[in-house]
Tab-separated table of C-alpha atoms in Angstrom:
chain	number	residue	atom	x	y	z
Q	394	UNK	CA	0.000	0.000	0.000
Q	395	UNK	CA	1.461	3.351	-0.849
Q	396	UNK	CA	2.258	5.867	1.910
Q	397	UNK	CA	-0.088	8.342	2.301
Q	398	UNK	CA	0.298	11.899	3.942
Q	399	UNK	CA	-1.451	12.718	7.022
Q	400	UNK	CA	-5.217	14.194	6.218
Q	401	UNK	CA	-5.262	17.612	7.758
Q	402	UNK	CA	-8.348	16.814	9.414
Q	403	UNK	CA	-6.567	14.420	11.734
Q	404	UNK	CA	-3.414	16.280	12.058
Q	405	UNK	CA	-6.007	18.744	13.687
Q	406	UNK	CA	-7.733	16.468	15.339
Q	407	UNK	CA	-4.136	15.491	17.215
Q	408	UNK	CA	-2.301	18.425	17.720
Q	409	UNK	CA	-4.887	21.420	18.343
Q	410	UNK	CA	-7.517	22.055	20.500
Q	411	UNK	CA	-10.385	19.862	20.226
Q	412	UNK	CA	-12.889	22.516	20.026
Q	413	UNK	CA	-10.867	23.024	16.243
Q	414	UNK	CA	-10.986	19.653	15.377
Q	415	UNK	CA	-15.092	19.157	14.512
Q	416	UNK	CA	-15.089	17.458	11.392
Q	417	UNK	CA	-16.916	19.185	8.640
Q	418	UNK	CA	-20.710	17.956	8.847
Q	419	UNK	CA	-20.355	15.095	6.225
Q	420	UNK	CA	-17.722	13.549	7.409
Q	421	UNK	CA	-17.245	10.861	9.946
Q	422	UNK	CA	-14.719	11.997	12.664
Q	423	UNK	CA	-11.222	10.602	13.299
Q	424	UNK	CA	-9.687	8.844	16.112
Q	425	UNK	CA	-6.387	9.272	17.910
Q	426	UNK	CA	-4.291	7.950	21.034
Q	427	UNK	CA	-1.013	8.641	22.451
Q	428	UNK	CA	1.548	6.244	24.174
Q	429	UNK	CA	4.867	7.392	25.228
Q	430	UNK	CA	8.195	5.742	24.202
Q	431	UNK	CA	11.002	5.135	26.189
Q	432	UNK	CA	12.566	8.519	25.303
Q	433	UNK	CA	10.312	11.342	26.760
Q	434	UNK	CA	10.478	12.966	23.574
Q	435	UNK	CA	9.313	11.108	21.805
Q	436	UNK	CA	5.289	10.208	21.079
Q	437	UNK	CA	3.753	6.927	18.994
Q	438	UNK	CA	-0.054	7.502	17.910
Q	439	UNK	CA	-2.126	5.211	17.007
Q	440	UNK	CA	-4.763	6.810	14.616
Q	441	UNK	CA	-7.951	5.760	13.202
Q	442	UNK	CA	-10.403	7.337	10.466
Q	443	UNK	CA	-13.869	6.355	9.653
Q	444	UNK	CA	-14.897	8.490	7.276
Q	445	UNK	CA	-16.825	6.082	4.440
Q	446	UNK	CA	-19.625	5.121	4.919
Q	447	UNK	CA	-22.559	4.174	2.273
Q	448	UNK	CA	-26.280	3.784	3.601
Q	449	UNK	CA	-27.666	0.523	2.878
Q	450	UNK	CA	-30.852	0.150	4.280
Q	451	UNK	CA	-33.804	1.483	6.567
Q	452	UNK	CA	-36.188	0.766	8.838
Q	453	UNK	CA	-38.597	1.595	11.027
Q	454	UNK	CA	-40.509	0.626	13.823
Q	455	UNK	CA	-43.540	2.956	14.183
Q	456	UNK	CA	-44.970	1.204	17.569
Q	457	UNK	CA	-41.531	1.528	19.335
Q	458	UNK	CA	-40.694	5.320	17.313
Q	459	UNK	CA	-37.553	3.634	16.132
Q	460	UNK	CA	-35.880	4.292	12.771
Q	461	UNK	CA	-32.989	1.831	11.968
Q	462	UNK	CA	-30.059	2.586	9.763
Q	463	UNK	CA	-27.818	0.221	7.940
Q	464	UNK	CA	-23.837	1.152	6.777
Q	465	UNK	CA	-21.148	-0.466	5.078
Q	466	UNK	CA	-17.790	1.219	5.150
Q	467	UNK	CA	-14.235	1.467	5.672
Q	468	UNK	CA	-12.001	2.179	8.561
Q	469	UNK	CA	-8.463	2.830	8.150
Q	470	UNK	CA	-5.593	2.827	11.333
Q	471	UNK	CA	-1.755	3.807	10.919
Q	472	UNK	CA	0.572	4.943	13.609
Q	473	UNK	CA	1.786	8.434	13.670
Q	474	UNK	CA	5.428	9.108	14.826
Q	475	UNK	CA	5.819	11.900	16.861
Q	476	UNK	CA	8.669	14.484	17.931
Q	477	UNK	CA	8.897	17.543	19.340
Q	478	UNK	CA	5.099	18.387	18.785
Q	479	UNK	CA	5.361	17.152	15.174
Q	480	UNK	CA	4.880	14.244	13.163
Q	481	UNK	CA	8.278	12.824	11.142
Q	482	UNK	CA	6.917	9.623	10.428
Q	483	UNK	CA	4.064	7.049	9.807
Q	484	UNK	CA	3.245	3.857	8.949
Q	485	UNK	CA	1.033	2.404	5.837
Q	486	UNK	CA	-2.580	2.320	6.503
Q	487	UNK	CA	-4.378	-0.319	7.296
Q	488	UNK	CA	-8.393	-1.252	6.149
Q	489	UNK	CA	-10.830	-2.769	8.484
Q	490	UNK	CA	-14.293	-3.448	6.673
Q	491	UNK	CA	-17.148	-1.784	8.821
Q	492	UNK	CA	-20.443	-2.540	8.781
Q	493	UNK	CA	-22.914	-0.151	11.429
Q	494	UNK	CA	-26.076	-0.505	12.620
Q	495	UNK	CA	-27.600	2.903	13.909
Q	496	UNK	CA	-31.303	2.973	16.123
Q	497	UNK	CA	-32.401	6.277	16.749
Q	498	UNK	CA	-35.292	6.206	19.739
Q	499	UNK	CA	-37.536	9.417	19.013
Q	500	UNK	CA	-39.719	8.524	21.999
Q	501	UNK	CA	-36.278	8.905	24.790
Q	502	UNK	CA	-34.309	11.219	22.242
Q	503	UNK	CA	-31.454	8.504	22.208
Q	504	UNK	CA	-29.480	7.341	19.458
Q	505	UNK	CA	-27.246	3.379	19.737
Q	506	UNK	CA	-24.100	3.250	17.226
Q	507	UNK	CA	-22.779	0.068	17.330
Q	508	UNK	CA	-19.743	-0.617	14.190
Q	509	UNK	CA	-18.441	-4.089	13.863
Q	510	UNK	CA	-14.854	-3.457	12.237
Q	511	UNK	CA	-13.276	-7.241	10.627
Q	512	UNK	CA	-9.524	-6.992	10.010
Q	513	UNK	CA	-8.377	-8.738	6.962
Q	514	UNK	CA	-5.568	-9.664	9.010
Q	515	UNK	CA	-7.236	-10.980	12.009
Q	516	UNK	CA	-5.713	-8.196	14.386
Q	517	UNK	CA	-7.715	-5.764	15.317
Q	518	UNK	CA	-11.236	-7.104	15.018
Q	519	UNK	CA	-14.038	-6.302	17.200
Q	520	UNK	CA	-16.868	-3.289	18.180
Q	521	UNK	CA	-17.487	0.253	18.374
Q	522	UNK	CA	-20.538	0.900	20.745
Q	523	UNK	CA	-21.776	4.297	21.605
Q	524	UNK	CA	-24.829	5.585	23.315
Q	525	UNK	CA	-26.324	9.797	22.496
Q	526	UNK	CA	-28.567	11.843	24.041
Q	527	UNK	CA	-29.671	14.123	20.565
Q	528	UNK	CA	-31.930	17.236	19.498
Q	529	UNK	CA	-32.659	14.943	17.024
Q	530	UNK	CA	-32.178	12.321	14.451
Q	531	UNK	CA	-28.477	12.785	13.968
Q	532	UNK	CA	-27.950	10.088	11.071
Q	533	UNK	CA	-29.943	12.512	8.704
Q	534	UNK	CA	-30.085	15.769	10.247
Q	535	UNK	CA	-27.592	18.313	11.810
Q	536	UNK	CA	-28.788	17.155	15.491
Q	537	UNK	CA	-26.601	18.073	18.566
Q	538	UNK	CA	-25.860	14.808	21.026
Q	539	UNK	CA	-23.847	14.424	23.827
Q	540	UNK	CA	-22.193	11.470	24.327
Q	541	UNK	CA	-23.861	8.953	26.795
Q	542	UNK	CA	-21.299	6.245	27.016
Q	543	UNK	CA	-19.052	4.783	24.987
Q	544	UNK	CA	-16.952	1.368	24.438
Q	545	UNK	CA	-13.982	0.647	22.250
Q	546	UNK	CA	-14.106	-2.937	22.154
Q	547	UNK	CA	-11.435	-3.518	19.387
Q	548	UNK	CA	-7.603	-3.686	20.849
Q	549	UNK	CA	-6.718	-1.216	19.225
Q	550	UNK	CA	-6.829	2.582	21.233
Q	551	UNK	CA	-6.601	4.945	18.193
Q	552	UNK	CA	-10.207	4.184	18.349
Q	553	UNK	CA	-11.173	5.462	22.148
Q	554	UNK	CA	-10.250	8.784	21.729
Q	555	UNK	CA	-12.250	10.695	19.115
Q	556	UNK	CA	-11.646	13.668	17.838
Q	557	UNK	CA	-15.276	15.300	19.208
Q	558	UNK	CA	-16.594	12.695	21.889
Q	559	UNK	CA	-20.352	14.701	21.582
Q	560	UNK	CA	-19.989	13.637	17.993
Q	561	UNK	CA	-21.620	10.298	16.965
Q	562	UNK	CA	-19.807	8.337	14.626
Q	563	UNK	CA	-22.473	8.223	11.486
Q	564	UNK	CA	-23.812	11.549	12.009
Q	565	UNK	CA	-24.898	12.954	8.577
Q	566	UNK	CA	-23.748	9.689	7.132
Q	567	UNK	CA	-27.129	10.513	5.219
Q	568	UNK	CA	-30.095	12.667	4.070
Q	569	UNK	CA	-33.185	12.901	4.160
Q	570	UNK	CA	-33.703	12.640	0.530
Q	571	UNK	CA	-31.503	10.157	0.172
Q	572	UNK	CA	-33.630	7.658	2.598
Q	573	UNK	CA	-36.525	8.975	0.921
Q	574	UNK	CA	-34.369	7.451	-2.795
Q	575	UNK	CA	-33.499	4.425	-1.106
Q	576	UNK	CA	-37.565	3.537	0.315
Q	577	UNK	CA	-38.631	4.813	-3.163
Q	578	UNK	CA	-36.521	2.361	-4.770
Q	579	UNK	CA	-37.087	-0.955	-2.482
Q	580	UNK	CA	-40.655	0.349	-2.769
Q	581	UNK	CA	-41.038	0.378	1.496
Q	582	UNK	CA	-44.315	0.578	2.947
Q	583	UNK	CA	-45.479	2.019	6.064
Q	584	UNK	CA	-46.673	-0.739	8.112
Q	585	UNK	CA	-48.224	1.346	11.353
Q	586	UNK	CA	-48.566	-0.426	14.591
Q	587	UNK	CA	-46.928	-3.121	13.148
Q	588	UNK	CA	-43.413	-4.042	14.720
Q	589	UNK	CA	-40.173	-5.487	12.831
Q	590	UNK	CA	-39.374	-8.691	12.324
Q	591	UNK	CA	-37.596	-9.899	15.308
Q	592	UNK	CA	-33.666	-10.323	15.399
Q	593	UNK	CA	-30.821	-12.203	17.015
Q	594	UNK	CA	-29.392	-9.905	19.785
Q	595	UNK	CA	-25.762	-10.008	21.246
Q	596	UNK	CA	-24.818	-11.960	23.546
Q	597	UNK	CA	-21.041	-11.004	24.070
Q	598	UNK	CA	-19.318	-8.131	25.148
Q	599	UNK	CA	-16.739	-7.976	22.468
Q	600	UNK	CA	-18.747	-8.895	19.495
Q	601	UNK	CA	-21.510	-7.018	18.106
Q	602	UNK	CA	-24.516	-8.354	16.216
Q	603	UNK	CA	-26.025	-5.536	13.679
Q	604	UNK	CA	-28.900	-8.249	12.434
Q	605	UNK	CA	-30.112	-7.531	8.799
Q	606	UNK	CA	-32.307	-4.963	7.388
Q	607	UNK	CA	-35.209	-7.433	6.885
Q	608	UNK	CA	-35.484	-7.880	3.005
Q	609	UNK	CA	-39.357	-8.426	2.421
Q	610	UNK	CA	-40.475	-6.507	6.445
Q	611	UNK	CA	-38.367	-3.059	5.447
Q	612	UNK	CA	-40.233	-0.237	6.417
Q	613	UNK	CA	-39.494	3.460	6.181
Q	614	UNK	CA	-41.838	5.322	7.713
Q	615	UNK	CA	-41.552	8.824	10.432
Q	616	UNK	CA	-40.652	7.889	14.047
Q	617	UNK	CA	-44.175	9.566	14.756
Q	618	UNK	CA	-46.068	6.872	12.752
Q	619	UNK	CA	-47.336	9.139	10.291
Q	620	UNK	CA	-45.738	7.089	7.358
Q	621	UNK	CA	-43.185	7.287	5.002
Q	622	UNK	CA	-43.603	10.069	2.655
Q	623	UNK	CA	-41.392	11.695	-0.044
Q	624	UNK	CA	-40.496	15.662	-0.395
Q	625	UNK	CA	-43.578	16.092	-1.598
Q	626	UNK	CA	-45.291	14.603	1.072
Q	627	UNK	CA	-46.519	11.397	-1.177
Q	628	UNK	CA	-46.938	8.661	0.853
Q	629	UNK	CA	-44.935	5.053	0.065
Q	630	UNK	CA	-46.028	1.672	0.005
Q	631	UNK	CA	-44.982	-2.041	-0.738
Q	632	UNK	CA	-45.949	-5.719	-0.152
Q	633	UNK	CA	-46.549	-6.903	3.729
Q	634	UNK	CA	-43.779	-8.514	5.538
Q	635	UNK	CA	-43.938	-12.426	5.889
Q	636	UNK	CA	-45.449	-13.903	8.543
Q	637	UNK	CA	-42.580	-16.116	9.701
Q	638	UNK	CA	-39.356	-15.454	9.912
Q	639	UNK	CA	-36.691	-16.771	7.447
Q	640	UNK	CA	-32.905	-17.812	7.646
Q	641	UNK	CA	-30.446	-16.201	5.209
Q	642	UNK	CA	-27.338	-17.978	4.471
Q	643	UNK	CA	-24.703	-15.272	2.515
Q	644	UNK	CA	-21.118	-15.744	1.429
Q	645	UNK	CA	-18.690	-13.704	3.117
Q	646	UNK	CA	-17.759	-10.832	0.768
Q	647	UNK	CA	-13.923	-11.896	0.542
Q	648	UNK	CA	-12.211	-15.094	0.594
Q	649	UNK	CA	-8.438	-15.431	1.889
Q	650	UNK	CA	-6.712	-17.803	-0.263
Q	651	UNK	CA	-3.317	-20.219	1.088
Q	652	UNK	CA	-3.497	-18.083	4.790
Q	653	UNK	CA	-2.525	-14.662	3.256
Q	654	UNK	CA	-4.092	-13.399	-0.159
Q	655	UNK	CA	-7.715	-11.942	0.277
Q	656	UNK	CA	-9.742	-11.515	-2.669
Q	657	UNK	CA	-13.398	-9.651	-2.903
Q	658	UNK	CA	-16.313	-12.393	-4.812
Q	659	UNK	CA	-15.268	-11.729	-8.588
Q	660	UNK	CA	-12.183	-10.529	-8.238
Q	661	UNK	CA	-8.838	-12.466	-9.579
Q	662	UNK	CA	-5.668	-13.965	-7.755
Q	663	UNK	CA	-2.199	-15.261	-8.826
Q	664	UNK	CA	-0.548	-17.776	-7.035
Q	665	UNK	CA	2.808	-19.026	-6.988
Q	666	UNK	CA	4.547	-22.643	-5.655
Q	667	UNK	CA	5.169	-21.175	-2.165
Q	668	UNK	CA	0.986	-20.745	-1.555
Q	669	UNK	CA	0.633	-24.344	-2.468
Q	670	UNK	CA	0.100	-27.027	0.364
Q	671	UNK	CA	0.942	-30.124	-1.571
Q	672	UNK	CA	1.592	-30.943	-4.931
Q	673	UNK	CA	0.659	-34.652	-5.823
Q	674	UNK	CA	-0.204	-36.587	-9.082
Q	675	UNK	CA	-0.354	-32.709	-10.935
Q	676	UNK	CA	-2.163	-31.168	-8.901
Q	677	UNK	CA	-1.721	-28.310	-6.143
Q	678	UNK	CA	-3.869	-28.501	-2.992
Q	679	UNK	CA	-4.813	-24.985	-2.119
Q	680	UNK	CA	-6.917	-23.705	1.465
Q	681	UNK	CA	-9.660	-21.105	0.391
Q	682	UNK	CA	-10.853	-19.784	3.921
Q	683	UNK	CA	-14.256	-18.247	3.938
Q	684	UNK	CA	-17.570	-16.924	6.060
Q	685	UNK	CA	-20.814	-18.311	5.911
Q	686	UNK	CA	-23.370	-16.001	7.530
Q	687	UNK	CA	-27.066	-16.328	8.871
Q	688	UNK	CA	-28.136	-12.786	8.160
Q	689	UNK	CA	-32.003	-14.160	8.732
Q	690	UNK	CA	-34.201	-13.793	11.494
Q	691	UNK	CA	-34.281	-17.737	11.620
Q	692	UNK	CA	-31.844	-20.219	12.864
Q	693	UNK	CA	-30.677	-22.334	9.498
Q	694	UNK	CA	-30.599	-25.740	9.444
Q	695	UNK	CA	-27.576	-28.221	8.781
Q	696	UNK	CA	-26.839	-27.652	4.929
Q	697	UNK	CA	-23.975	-28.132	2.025
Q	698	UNK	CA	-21.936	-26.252	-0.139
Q	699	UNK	CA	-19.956	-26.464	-2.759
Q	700	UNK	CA	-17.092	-25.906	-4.831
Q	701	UNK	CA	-16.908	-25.930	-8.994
Q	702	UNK	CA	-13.859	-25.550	-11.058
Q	703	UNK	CA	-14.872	-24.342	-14.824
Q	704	UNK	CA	-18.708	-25.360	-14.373
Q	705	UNK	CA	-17.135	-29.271	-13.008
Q	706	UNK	CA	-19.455	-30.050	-9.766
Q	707	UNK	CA	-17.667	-32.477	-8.492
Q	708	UNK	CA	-14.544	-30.126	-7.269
Q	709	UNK	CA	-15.731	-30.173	-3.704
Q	710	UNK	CA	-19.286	-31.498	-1.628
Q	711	UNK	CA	-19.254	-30.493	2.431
Q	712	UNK	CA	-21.801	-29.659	5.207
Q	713	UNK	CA	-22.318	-26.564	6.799
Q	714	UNK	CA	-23.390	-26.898	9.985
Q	715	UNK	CA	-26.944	-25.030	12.008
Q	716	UNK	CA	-26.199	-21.374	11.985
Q	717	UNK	CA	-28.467	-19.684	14.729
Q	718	UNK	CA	-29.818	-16.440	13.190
Q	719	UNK	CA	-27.544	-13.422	13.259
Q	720	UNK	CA	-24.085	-15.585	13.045
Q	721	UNK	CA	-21.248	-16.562	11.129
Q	722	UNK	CA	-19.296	-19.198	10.631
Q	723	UNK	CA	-15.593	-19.766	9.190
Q	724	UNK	CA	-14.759	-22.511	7.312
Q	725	UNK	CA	-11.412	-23.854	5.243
Q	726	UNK	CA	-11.698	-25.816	2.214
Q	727	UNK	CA	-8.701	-27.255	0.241
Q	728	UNK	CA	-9.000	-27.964	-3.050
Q	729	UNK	CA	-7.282	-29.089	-6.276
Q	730	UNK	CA	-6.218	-26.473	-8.880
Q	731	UNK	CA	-4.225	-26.708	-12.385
Q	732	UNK	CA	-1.555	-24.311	-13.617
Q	733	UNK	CA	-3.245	-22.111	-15.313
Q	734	UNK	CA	-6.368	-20.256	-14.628
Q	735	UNK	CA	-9.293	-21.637	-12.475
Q	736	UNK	CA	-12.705	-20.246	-12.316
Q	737	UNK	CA	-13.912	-20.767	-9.236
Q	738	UNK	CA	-17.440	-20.973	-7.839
Q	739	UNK	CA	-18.689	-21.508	-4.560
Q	740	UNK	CA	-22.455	-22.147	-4.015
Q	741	UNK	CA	-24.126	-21.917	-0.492
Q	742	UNK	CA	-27.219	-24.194	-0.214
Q	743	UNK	CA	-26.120	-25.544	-4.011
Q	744	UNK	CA	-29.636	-27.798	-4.105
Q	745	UNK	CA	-31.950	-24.721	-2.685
Q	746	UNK	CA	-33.029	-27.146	0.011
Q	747	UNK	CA	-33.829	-23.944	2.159
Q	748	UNK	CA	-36.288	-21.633	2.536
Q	749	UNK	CA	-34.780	-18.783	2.662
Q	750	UNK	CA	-35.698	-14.814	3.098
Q	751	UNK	CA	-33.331	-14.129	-0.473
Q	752	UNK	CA	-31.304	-16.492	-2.784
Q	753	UNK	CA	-29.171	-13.757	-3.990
Q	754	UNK	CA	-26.373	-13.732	-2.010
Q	755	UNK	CA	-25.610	-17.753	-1.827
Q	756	UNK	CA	-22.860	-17.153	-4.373
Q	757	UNK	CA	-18.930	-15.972	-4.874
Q	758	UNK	CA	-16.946	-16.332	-7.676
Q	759	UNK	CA	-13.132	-16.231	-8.219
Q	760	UNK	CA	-10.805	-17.113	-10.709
Q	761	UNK	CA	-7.207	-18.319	-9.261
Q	762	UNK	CA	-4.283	-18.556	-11.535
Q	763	UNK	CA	-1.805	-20.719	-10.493
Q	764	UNK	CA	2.127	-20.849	-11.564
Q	765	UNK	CA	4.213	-24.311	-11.144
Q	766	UNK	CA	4.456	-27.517	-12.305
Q	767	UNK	CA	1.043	-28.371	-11.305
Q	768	UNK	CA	-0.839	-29.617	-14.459
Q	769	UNK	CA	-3.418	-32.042	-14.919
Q	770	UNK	CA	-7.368	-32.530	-14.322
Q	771	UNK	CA	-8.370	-31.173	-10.282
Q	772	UNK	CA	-8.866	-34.356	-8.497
Q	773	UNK	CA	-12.557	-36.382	-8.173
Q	774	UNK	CA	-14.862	-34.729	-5.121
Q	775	UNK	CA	-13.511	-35.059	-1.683
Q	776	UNK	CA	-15.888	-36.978	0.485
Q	777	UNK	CA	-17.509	-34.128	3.473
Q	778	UNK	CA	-15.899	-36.045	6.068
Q	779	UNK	CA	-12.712	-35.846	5.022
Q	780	UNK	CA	-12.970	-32.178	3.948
Q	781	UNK	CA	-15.036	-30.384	6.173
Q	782	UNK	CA	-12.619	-30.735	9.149
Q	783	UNK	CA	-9.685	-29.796	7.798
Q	784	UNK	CA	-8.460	-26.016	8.901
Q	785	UNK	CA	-5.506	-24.332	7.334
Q	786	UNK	CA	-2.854	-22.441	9.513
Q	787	UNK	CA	0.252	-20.967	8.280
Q	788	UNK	CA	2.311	-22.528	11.489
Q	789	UNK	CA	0.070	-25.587	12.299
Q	790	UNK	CA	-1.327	-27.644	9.601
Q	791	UNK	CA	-4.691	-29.262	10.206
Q	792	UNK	CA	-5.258	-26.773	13.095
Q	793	UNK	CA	-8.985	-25.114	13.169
Q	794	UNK	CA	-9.689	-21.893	11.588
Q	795	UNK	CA	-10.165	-19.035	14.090
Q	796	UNK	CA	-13.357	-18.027	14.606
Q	797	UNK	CA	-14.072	-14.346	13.117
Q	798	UNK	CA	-18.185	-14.016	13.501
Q	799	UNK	CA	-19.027	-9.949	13.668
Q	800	UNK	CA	-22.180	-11.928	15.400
Q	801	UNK	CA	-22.878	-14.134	17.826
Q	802	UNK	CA	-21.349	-17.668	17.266
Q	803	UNK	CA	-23.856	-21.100	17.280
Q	804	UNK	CA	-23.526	-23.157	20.289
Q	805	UNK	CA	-23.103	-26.113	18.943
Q	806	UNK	CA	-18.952	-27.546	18.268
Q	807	UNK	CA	-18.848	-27.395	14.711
């Protein structure tokens, strides 16, 4: 990653007061901490910025006054290297994927942030969870809060000291005509009286559980229960929600290939001898770890999935165990690749046995090119027992994959 210089946002928001550090009103503010080195002189700070952020979905529940807000986004942390009250150094940023789920309570005036950050890199993984006393909505209007409470529950500190602490995280992350765009085109209804589907809660401290915008029960209506209308004051309307709820199994968006490449669903990868396992009879045995996720509001039953190489079905069969709703699951496959390119395709449910709440997201695709003396035809399907167990680790072989759910984890030993 190339070295970037130091926004001037965040060099404000860690050398001047704080009262000249707001953030302007679109942008999410940044982070900062300070730990002294050895020589008194000298200061290391660890720095964080969350400032993308893309709405995804809304919803609201017009018994409770409630309006729900879905984000995906990005997080970035470096280290700044302090002397002398100036910075002569820093490191390469890192990305954490964020995803936030933001409740604003119009009945008690209090807005809940909670951003579930997933390192790549299995570092610095965890939760951002903030409570606001507000004027207002915050998420779509210039509200003033003050800051309630607040946890950092990732390890690392850049994130527990932000720039304005009265500030919440996702405020103006959106509009008001830009909810109104996103109900008008999901075609939301106002279902009065009528709560939201129900959804897994957390259940630990240092994982957070943002649920899922229900796909068929989204709603985006005024906290007062008045309805969801546009600009022009045109109310909006859709189907009814199902009556029961559904489970949801989704592909993680990124795959991390032989314990250290990570690749987004579509994207492509080249590989070379050392990111091989074994190499037998032409072929090279490759791990592919992954995340299978129960965004439903339904526990999912014991299911399959599988691997194709170049439309062949038979590159890889093996269970997935019961996700309880609102978890995820890691699992590491190994399987057989060519030299050459391999178009890769890895199918959640791959029968449609399950009744699920969408069928779109069941799906990645990669395509893996692989350089070595490893030709031949990929190898007949692996039985489920002998696949499903087997984790990789870049220092133990065979050892089980971490677990890395941004929800609650099943019960149940996998």
């Amino acid at each position: 990653m190339t070295r970037d210089r130091l926004r001037p946002r965040l060099v404000c928001a860690a050398l001047l007061p704080a009262v000249l550090c707001v953030p302007p009103p679109a942008t999410a503010v940044g982070f900062s901490s300070t730990t002294k080195n050895v020589d008194k002189t000298h200061l290391v700070r660890h720095m964080a910025d969350c400032g993308t952020f893309k709405l995804k979905q809304v919803t609201d529940d017009t018994a409770a006054r409630t309006r729900t807000y879905w984000f995906d986004g990005i997080c970035r942390i470096w280290v700044d290297h302090m002397q002398g009250g100036l910075q002569t150094s820093k490191t390469d940023d890192r990305s954490l994927w964020a995803e936030a789920r933001v409740t604003w309570h119009a009945g008690s005036s209090r807005l809940d942030e909670l951003v579930q950050l997933a390192d790549p890199q299995k570092k610095h993984s965890g939760s951002l969870r903030s409570g606001f006393k507000c004027m207002g909505d915050p998420v779509a209007h210039n509200a003033q809060c003050v800051r309630l409470e607040f946890k950092n529950l990732t390890d690392w500190s850049g994130f527990s000291v932000p720039a304005d602490k009265d500030r919440p995280l996702l405020k103006q992350a959106t509009t008001g005509a830009q909810v109104n765009q996103l109900a008008a085109t999901k075609k939301l209804t106002s279902m009065s009286g009528q709560p939201a589907p129900p959804r897994a809660q957390p259940n630990d401290a240092s994982q957070g559980n943002l649920g899922k915008p229900p796909p068929a029960a989204a709603v985006a209506t005024t906290p007062n229960g008045a309805g969801a209308t546009d600009q022009g004051g045109r109310r909006l309307s859709s189907p009814p929600a199902a009556d029961a709820p559904l489970p949801d199994l989704a592909s993680g968006a990124r795959v991390v290939v032989a314990g250290r490449h990570s690749a987004a669903s579509g994207g492509m990868l080249a590989l070379s001898a050392g990111d091989v396992r074994a190499a037998a009879n032409g072929v090279c045995q490759v791990a592919f770890e992954h995340e299978i996720r129960n965004l439903g509001a339904a526990d999912s039953p014991p299911s399959q999935r599988r691997w194709t190489i170049d439309g062949n079905l038979d590159a890889l069969v093996a269970p997935t165990p019961a996700i309880v709703a609102g978890a995820t699951v890691s699992r590491v496959d190994t399987i057989g690749l060519r030299t050459g390119a391999n178009k890769l395709r890895l199918r959640l449910d791959p029968l449609d046995q399950l009744k699920e709440a969408s069928e779109a997201n069941n799906e990645i695709t990669l395509t893996v090119s692989v350089a070595g003396p490893c030709g031949g035809v990929p190898p007949p399907a692996a039985t489920a027992a002998a696949t499903d167990n087997l984790r990789f680790s870049p220092a133990h072989d065979g050892t089980a994959a971490p677990a890395q759910g941004r929800l609650r984890m099943p019960s149940a030993t996998r």
